Short mmCIF file of C-alpha atoms in Angstrom, two decimals:
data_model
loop_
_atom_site.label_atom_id
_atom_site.label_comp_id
_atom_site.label_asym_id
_atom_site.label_seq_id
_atom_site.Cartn_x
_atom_site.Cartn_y
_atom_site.Cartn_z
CA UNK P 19 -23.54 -107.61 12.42
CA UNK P 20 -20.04 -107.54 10.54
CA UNK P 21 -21.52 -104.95 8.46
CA UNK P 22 -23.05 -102.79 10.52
CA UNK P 23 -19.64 -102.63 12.74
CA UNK P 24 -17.89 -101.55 9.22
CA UNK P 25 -20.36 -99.28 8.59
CA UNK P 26 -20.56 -97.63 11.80
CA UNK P 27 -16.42 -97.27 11.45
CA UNK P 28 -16.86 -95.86 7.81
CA UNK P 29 -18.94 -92.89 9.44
CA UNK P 30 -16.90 -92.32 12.64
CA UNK P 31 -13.90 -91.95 10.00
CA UNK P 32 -16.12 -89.33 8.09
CA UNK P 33 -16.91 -87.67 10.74
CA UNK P 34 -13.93 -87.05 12.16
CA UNK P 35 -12.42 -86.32 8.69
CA UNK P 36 -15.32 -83.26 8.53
CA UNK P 37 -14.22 -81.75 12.06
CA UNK P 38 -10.39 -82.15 11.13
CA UNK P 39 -11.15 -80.40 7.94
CA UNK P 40 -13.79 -77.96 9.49
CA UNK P 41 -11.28 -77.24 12.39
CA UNK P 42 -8.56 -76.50 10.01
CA UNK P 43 -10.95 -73.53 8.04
CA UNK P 44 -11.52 -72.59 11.25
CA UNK P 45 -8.17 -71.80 12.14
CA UNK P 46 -7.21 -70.50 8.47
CA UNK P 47 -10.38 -68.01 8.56
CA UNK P 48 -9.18 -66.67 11.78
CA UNK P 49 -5.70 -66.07 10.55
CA UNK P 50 -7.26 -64.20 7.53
CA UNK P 51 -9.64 -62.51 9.75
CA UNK P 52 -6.56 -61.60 12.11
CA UNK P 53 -4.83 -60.08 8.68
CA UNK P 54 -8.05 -58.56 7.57
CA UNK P 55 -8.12 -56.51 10.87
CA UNK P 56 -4.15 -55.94 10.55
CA UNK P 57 -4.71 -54.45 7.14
CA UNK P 58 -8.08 -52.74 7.59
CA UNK P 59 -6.28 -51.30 11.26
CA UNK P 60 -3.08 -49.63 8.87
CA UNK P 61 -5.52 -48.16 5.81
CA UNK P 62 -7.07 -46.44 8.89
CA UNK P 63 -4.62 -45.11 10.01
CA UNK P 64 -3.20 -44.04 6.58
CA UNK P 65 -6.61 -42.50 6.21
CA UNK P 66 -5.71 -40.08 9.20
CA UNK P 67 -2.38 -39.49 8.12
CA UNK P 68 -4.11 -38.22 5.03
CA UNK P 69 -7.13 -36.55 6.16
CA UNK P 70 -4.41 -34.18 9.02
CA UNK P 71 -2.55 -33.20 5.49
CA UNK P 72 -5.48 -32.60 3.20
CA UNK P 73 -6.41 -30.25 6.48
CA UNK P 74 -3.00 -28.70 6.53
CA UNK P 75 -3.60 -27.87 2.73
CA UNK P 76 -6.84 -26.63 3.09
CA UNK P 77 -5.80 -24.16 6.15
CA UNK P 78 -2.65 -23.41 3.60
CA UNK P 79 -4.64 -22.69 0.62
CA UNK P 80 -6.87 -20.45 2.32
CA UNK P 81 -3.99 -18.59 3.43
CA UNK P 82 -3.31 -18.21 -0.14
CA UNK P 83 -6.40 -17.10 -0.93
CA UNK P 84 -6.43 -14.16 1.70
CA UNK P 85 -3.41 -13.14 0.71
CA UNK P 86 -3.99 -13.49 -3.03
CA UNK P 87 -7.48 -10.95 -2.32
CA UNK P 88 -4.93 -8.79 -0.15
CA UNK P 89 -2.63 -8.55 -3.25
CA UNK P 90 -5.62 -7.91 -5.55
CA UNK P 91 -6.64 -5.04 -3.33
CA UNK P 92 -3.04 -3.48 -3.63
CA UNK P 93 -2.95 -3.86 -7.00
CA UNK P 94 -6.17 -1.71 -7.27
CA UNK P 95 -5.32 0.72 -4.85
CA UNK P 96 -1.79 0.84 -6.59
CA UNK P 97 -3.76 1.38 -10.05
CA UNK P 98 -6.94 3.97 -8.78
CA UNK P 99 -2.98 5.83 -7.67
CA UNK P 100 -1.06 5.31 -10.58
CA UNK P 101 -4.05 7.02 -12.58
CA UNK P 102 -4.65 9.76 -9.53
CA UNK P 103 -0.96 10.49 -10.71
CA UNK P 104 -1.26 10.32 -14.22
CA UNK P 105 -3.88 13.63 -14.02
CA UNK P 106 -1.39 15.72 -11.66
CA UNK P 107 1.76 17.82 -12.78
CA UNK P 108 4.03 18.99 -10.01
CA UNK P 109 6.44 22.07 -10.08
CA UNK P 110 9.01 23.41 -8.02
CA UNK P 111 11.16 26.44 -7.19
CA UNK P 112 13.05 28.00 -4.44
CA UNK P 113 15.00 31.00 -4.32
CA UNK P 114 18.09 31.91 -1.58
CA UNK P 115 18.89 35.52 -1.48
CA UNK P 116 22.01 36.97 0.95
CA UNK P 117 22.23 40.16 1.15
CA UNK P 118 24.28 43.10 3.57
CA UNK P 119 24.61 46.29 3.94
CA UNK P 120 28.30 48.71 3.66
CA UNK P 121 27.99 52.20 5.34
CA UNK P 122 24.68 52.22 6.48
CA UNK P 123 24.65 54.23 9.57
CA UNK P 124 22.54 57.14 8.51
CA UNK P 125 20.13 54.25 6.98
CA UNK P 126 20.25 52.20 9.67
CA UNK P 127 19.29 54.63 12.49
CA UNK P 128 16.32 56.13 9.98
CA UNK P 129 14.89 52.66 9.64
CA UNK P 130 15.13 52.31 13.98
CA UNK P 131 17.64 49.59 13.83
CA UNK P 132 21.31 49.57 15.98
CA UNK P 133 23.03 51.66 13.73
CA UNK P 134 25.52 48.67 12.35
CA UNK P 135 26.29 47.11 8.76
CA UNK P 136 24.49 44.08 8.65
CA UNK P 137 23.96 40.45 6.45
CA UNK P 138 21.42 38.52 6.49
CA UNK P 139 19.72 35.96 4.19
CA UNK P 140 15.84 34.77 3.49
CA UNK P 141 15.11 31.73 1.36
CA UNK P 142 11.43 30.87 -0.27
CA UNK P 143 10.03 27.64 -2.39
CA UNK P 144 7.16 27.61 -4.17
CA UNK P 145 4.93 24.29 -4.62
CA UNK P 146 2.58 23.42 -7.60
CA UNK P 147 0.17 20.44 -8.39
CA UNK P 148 -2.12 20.96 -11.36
CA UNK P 149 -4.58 18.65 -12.16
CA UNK P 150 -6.97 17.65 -15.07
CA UNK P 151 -10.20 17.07 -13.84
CA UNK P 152 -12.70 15.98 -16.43
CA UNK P 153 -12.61 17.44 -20.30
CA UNK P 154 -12.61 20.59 -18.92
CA UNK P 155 -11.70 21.71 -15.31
CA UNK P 156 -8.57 22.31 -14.26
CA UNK P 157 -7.41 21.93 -10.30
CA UNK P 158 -4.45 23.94 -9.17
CA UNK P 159 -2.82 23.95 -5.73
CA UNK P 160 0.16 26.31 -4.72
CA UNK P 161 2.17 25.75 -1.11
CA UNK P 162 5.04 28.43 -0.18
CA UNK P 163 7.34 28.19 2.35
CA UNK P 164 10.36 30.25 3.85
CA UNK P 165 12.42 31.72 6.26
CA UNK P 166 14.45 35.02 7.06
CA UNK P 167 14.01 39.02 6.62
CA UNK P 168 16.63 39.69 4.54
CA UNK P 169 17.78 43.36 4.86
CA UNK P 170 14.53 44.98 4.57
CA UNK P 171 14.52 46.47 8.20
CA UNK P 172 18.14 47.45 8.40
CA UNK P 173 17.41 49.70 5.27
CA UNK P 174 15.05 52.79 5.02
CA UNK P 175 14.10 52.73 1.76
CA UNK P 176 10.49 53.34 0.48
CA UNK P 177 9.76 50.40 -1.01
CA UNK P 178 11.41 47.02 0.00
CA UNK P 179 14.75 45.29 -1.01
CA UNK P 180 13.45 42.11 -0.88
CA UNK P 181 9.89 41.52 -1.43
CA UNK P 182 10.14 37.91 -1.68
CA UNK P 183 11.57 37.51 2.03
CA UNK P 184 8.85 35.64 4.00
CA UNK P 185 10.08 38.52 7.10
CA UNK P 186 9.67 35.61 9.84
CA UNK P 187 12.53 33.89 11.98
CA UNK P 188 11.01 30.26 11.75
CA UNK P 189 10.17 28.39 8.65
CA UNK P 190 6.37 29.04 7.23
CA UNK P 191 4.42 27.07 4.86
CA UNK P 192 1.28 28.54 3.74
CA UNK P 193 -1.33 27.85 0.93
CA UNK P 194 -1.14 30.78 -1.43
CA UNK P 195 -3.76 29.30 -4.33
CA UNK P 196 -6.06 26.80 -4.66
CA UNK P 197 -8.51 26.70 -7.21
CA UNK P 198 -11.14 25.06 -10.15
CA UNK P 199 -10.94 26.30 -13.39
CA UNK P 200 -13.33 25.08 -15.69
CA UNK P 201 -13.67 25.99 -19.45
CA UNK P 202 -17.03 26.13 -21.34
CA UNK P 203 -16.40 24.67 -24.70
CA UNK P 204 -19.39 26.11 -26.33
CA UNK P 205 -18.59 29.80 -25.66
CA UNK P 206 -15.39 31.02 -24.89
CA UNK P 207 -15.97 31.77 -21.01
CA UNK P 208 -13.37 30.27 -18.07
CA UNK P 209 -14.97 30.11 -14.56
CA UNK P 210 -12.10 30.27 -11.55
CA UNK P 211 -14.07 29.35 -8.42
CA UNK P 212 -11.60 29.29 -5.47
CA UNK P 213 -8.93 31.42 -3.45
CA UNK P 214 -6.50 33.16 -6.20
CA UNK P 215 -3.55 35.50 -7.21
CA UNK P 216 -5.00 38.52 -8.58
CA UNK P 217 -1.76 39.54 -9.84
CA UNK P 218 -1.83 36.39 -12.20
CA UNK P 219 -4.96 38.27 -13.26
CA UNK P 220 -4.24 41.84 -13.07
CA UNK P 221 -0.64 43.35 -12.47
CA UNK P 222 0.95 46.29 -14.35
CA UNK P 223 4.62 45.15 -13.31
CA UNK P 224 5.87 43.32 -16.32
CA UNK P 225 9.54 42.76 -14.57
CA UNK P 226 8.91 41.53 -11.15
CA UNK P 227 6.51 38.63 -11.63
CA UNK P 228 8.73 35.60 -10.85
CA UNK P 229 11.67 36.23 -7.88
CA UNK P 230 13.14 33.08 -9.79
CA UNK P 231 14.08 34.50 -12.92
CA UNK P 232 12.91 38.01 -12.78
CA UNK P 233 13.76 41.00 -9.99
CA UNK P 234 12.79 40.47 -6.46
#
């Protein structure tokens, strides 16, 4: 009966023993599970933190790359105008004339002005842009401007005193040429297709060609 009494203690003891102990990983697997969440509660938020910049640097590099295809598109349009350019030759000129008149009261009256010395002035500019088109054509554009009569109509002379004055009070700009020339290399023909100076072509004046360096 002794035995059985000791026995019977022996197992109570165990027992309790096993809920202490189980109690006790009980508690210390809730504290790790309590960490666990702690931890796993931070890494997502981390993850957000990280997911809102790898957003900001995908919306920033596709800024990049629209502006990186609008600077590829101005570098072509920059280089289809650099070698527009490179073709084209420009040239300039302008002439300013002044010019009066002394005693010219019989002239005056015979050309229907007032009957009084006068000075007046007329200035003109001439434009070019030549261009190489192909191995053989040539493109050629000519723009003049200018302004004033000079003393053409206070003077009654037969021809004029100043054929270069444009003979209008407000500035002009007109387009005087503008023509394709192309050469035939196998024969020794040049086709000019286009509107044209025929005195570039045919002109008997030898002296009064060019108001810039030659008479007016």
């Amino acid at each position: 009966m002794k035995m059985n009494r000791w026995l019977f203690l022996v197992l109570l003891l165990s027992l309790l023993f096993v809920m202490v102990a189980s109690a006790s990983a009980d508690e210390n697997n809730a504290t790790e599970l309590k960490e666990l969440l702690r931890v796993t509660k931070e890494l997502r938020q981390r993850v957000e933190q990280l997911e809102k910049k790898l957003q900001k640097y995908e919306a920033k590099e596709q800024q990049l790359e629209a502006k990186q295809q609008e600077l590829e598109k101005a570098k072509e349009e920059v280089s289809g105008i650099k070698k527009a350019l490179g073709n084209l030759e420009f040239a300039a000129d302008i002439t300013m004339v002044a010019q009066g008149t002394i005693n010219n009261d019989d002239n005056a009256k015979r050309a229907g002005s007032e009957g009084k010395d006068k000075v007046d002035a007329a200035w003109s500019m001439d434009f070019d842009i030549t261009s190489k088109i192909g191995e053989s054509g040539t493109g050629f554009l000519k723009l003049e401007a200018g302004q004033g009569y000079g003393v053409n109509d206070e003077v009654g002379a037969i021809s004029g005193i100043n054929d270069d004055a444009p003979e209008t009070e407000d500035p002009i700009v007109e387009v005087t040429e503008a023509w394709y020339e192309h050469a035939f290399g196998s024969v020794p023909l040049v086709a000019t297709v286009g509107k044209v100076d025929l005195t570039n072509y045919f002109d008997a004046n030898e002296v009064a060609n060019d108001e810039t360096i030659q008479f007016l």
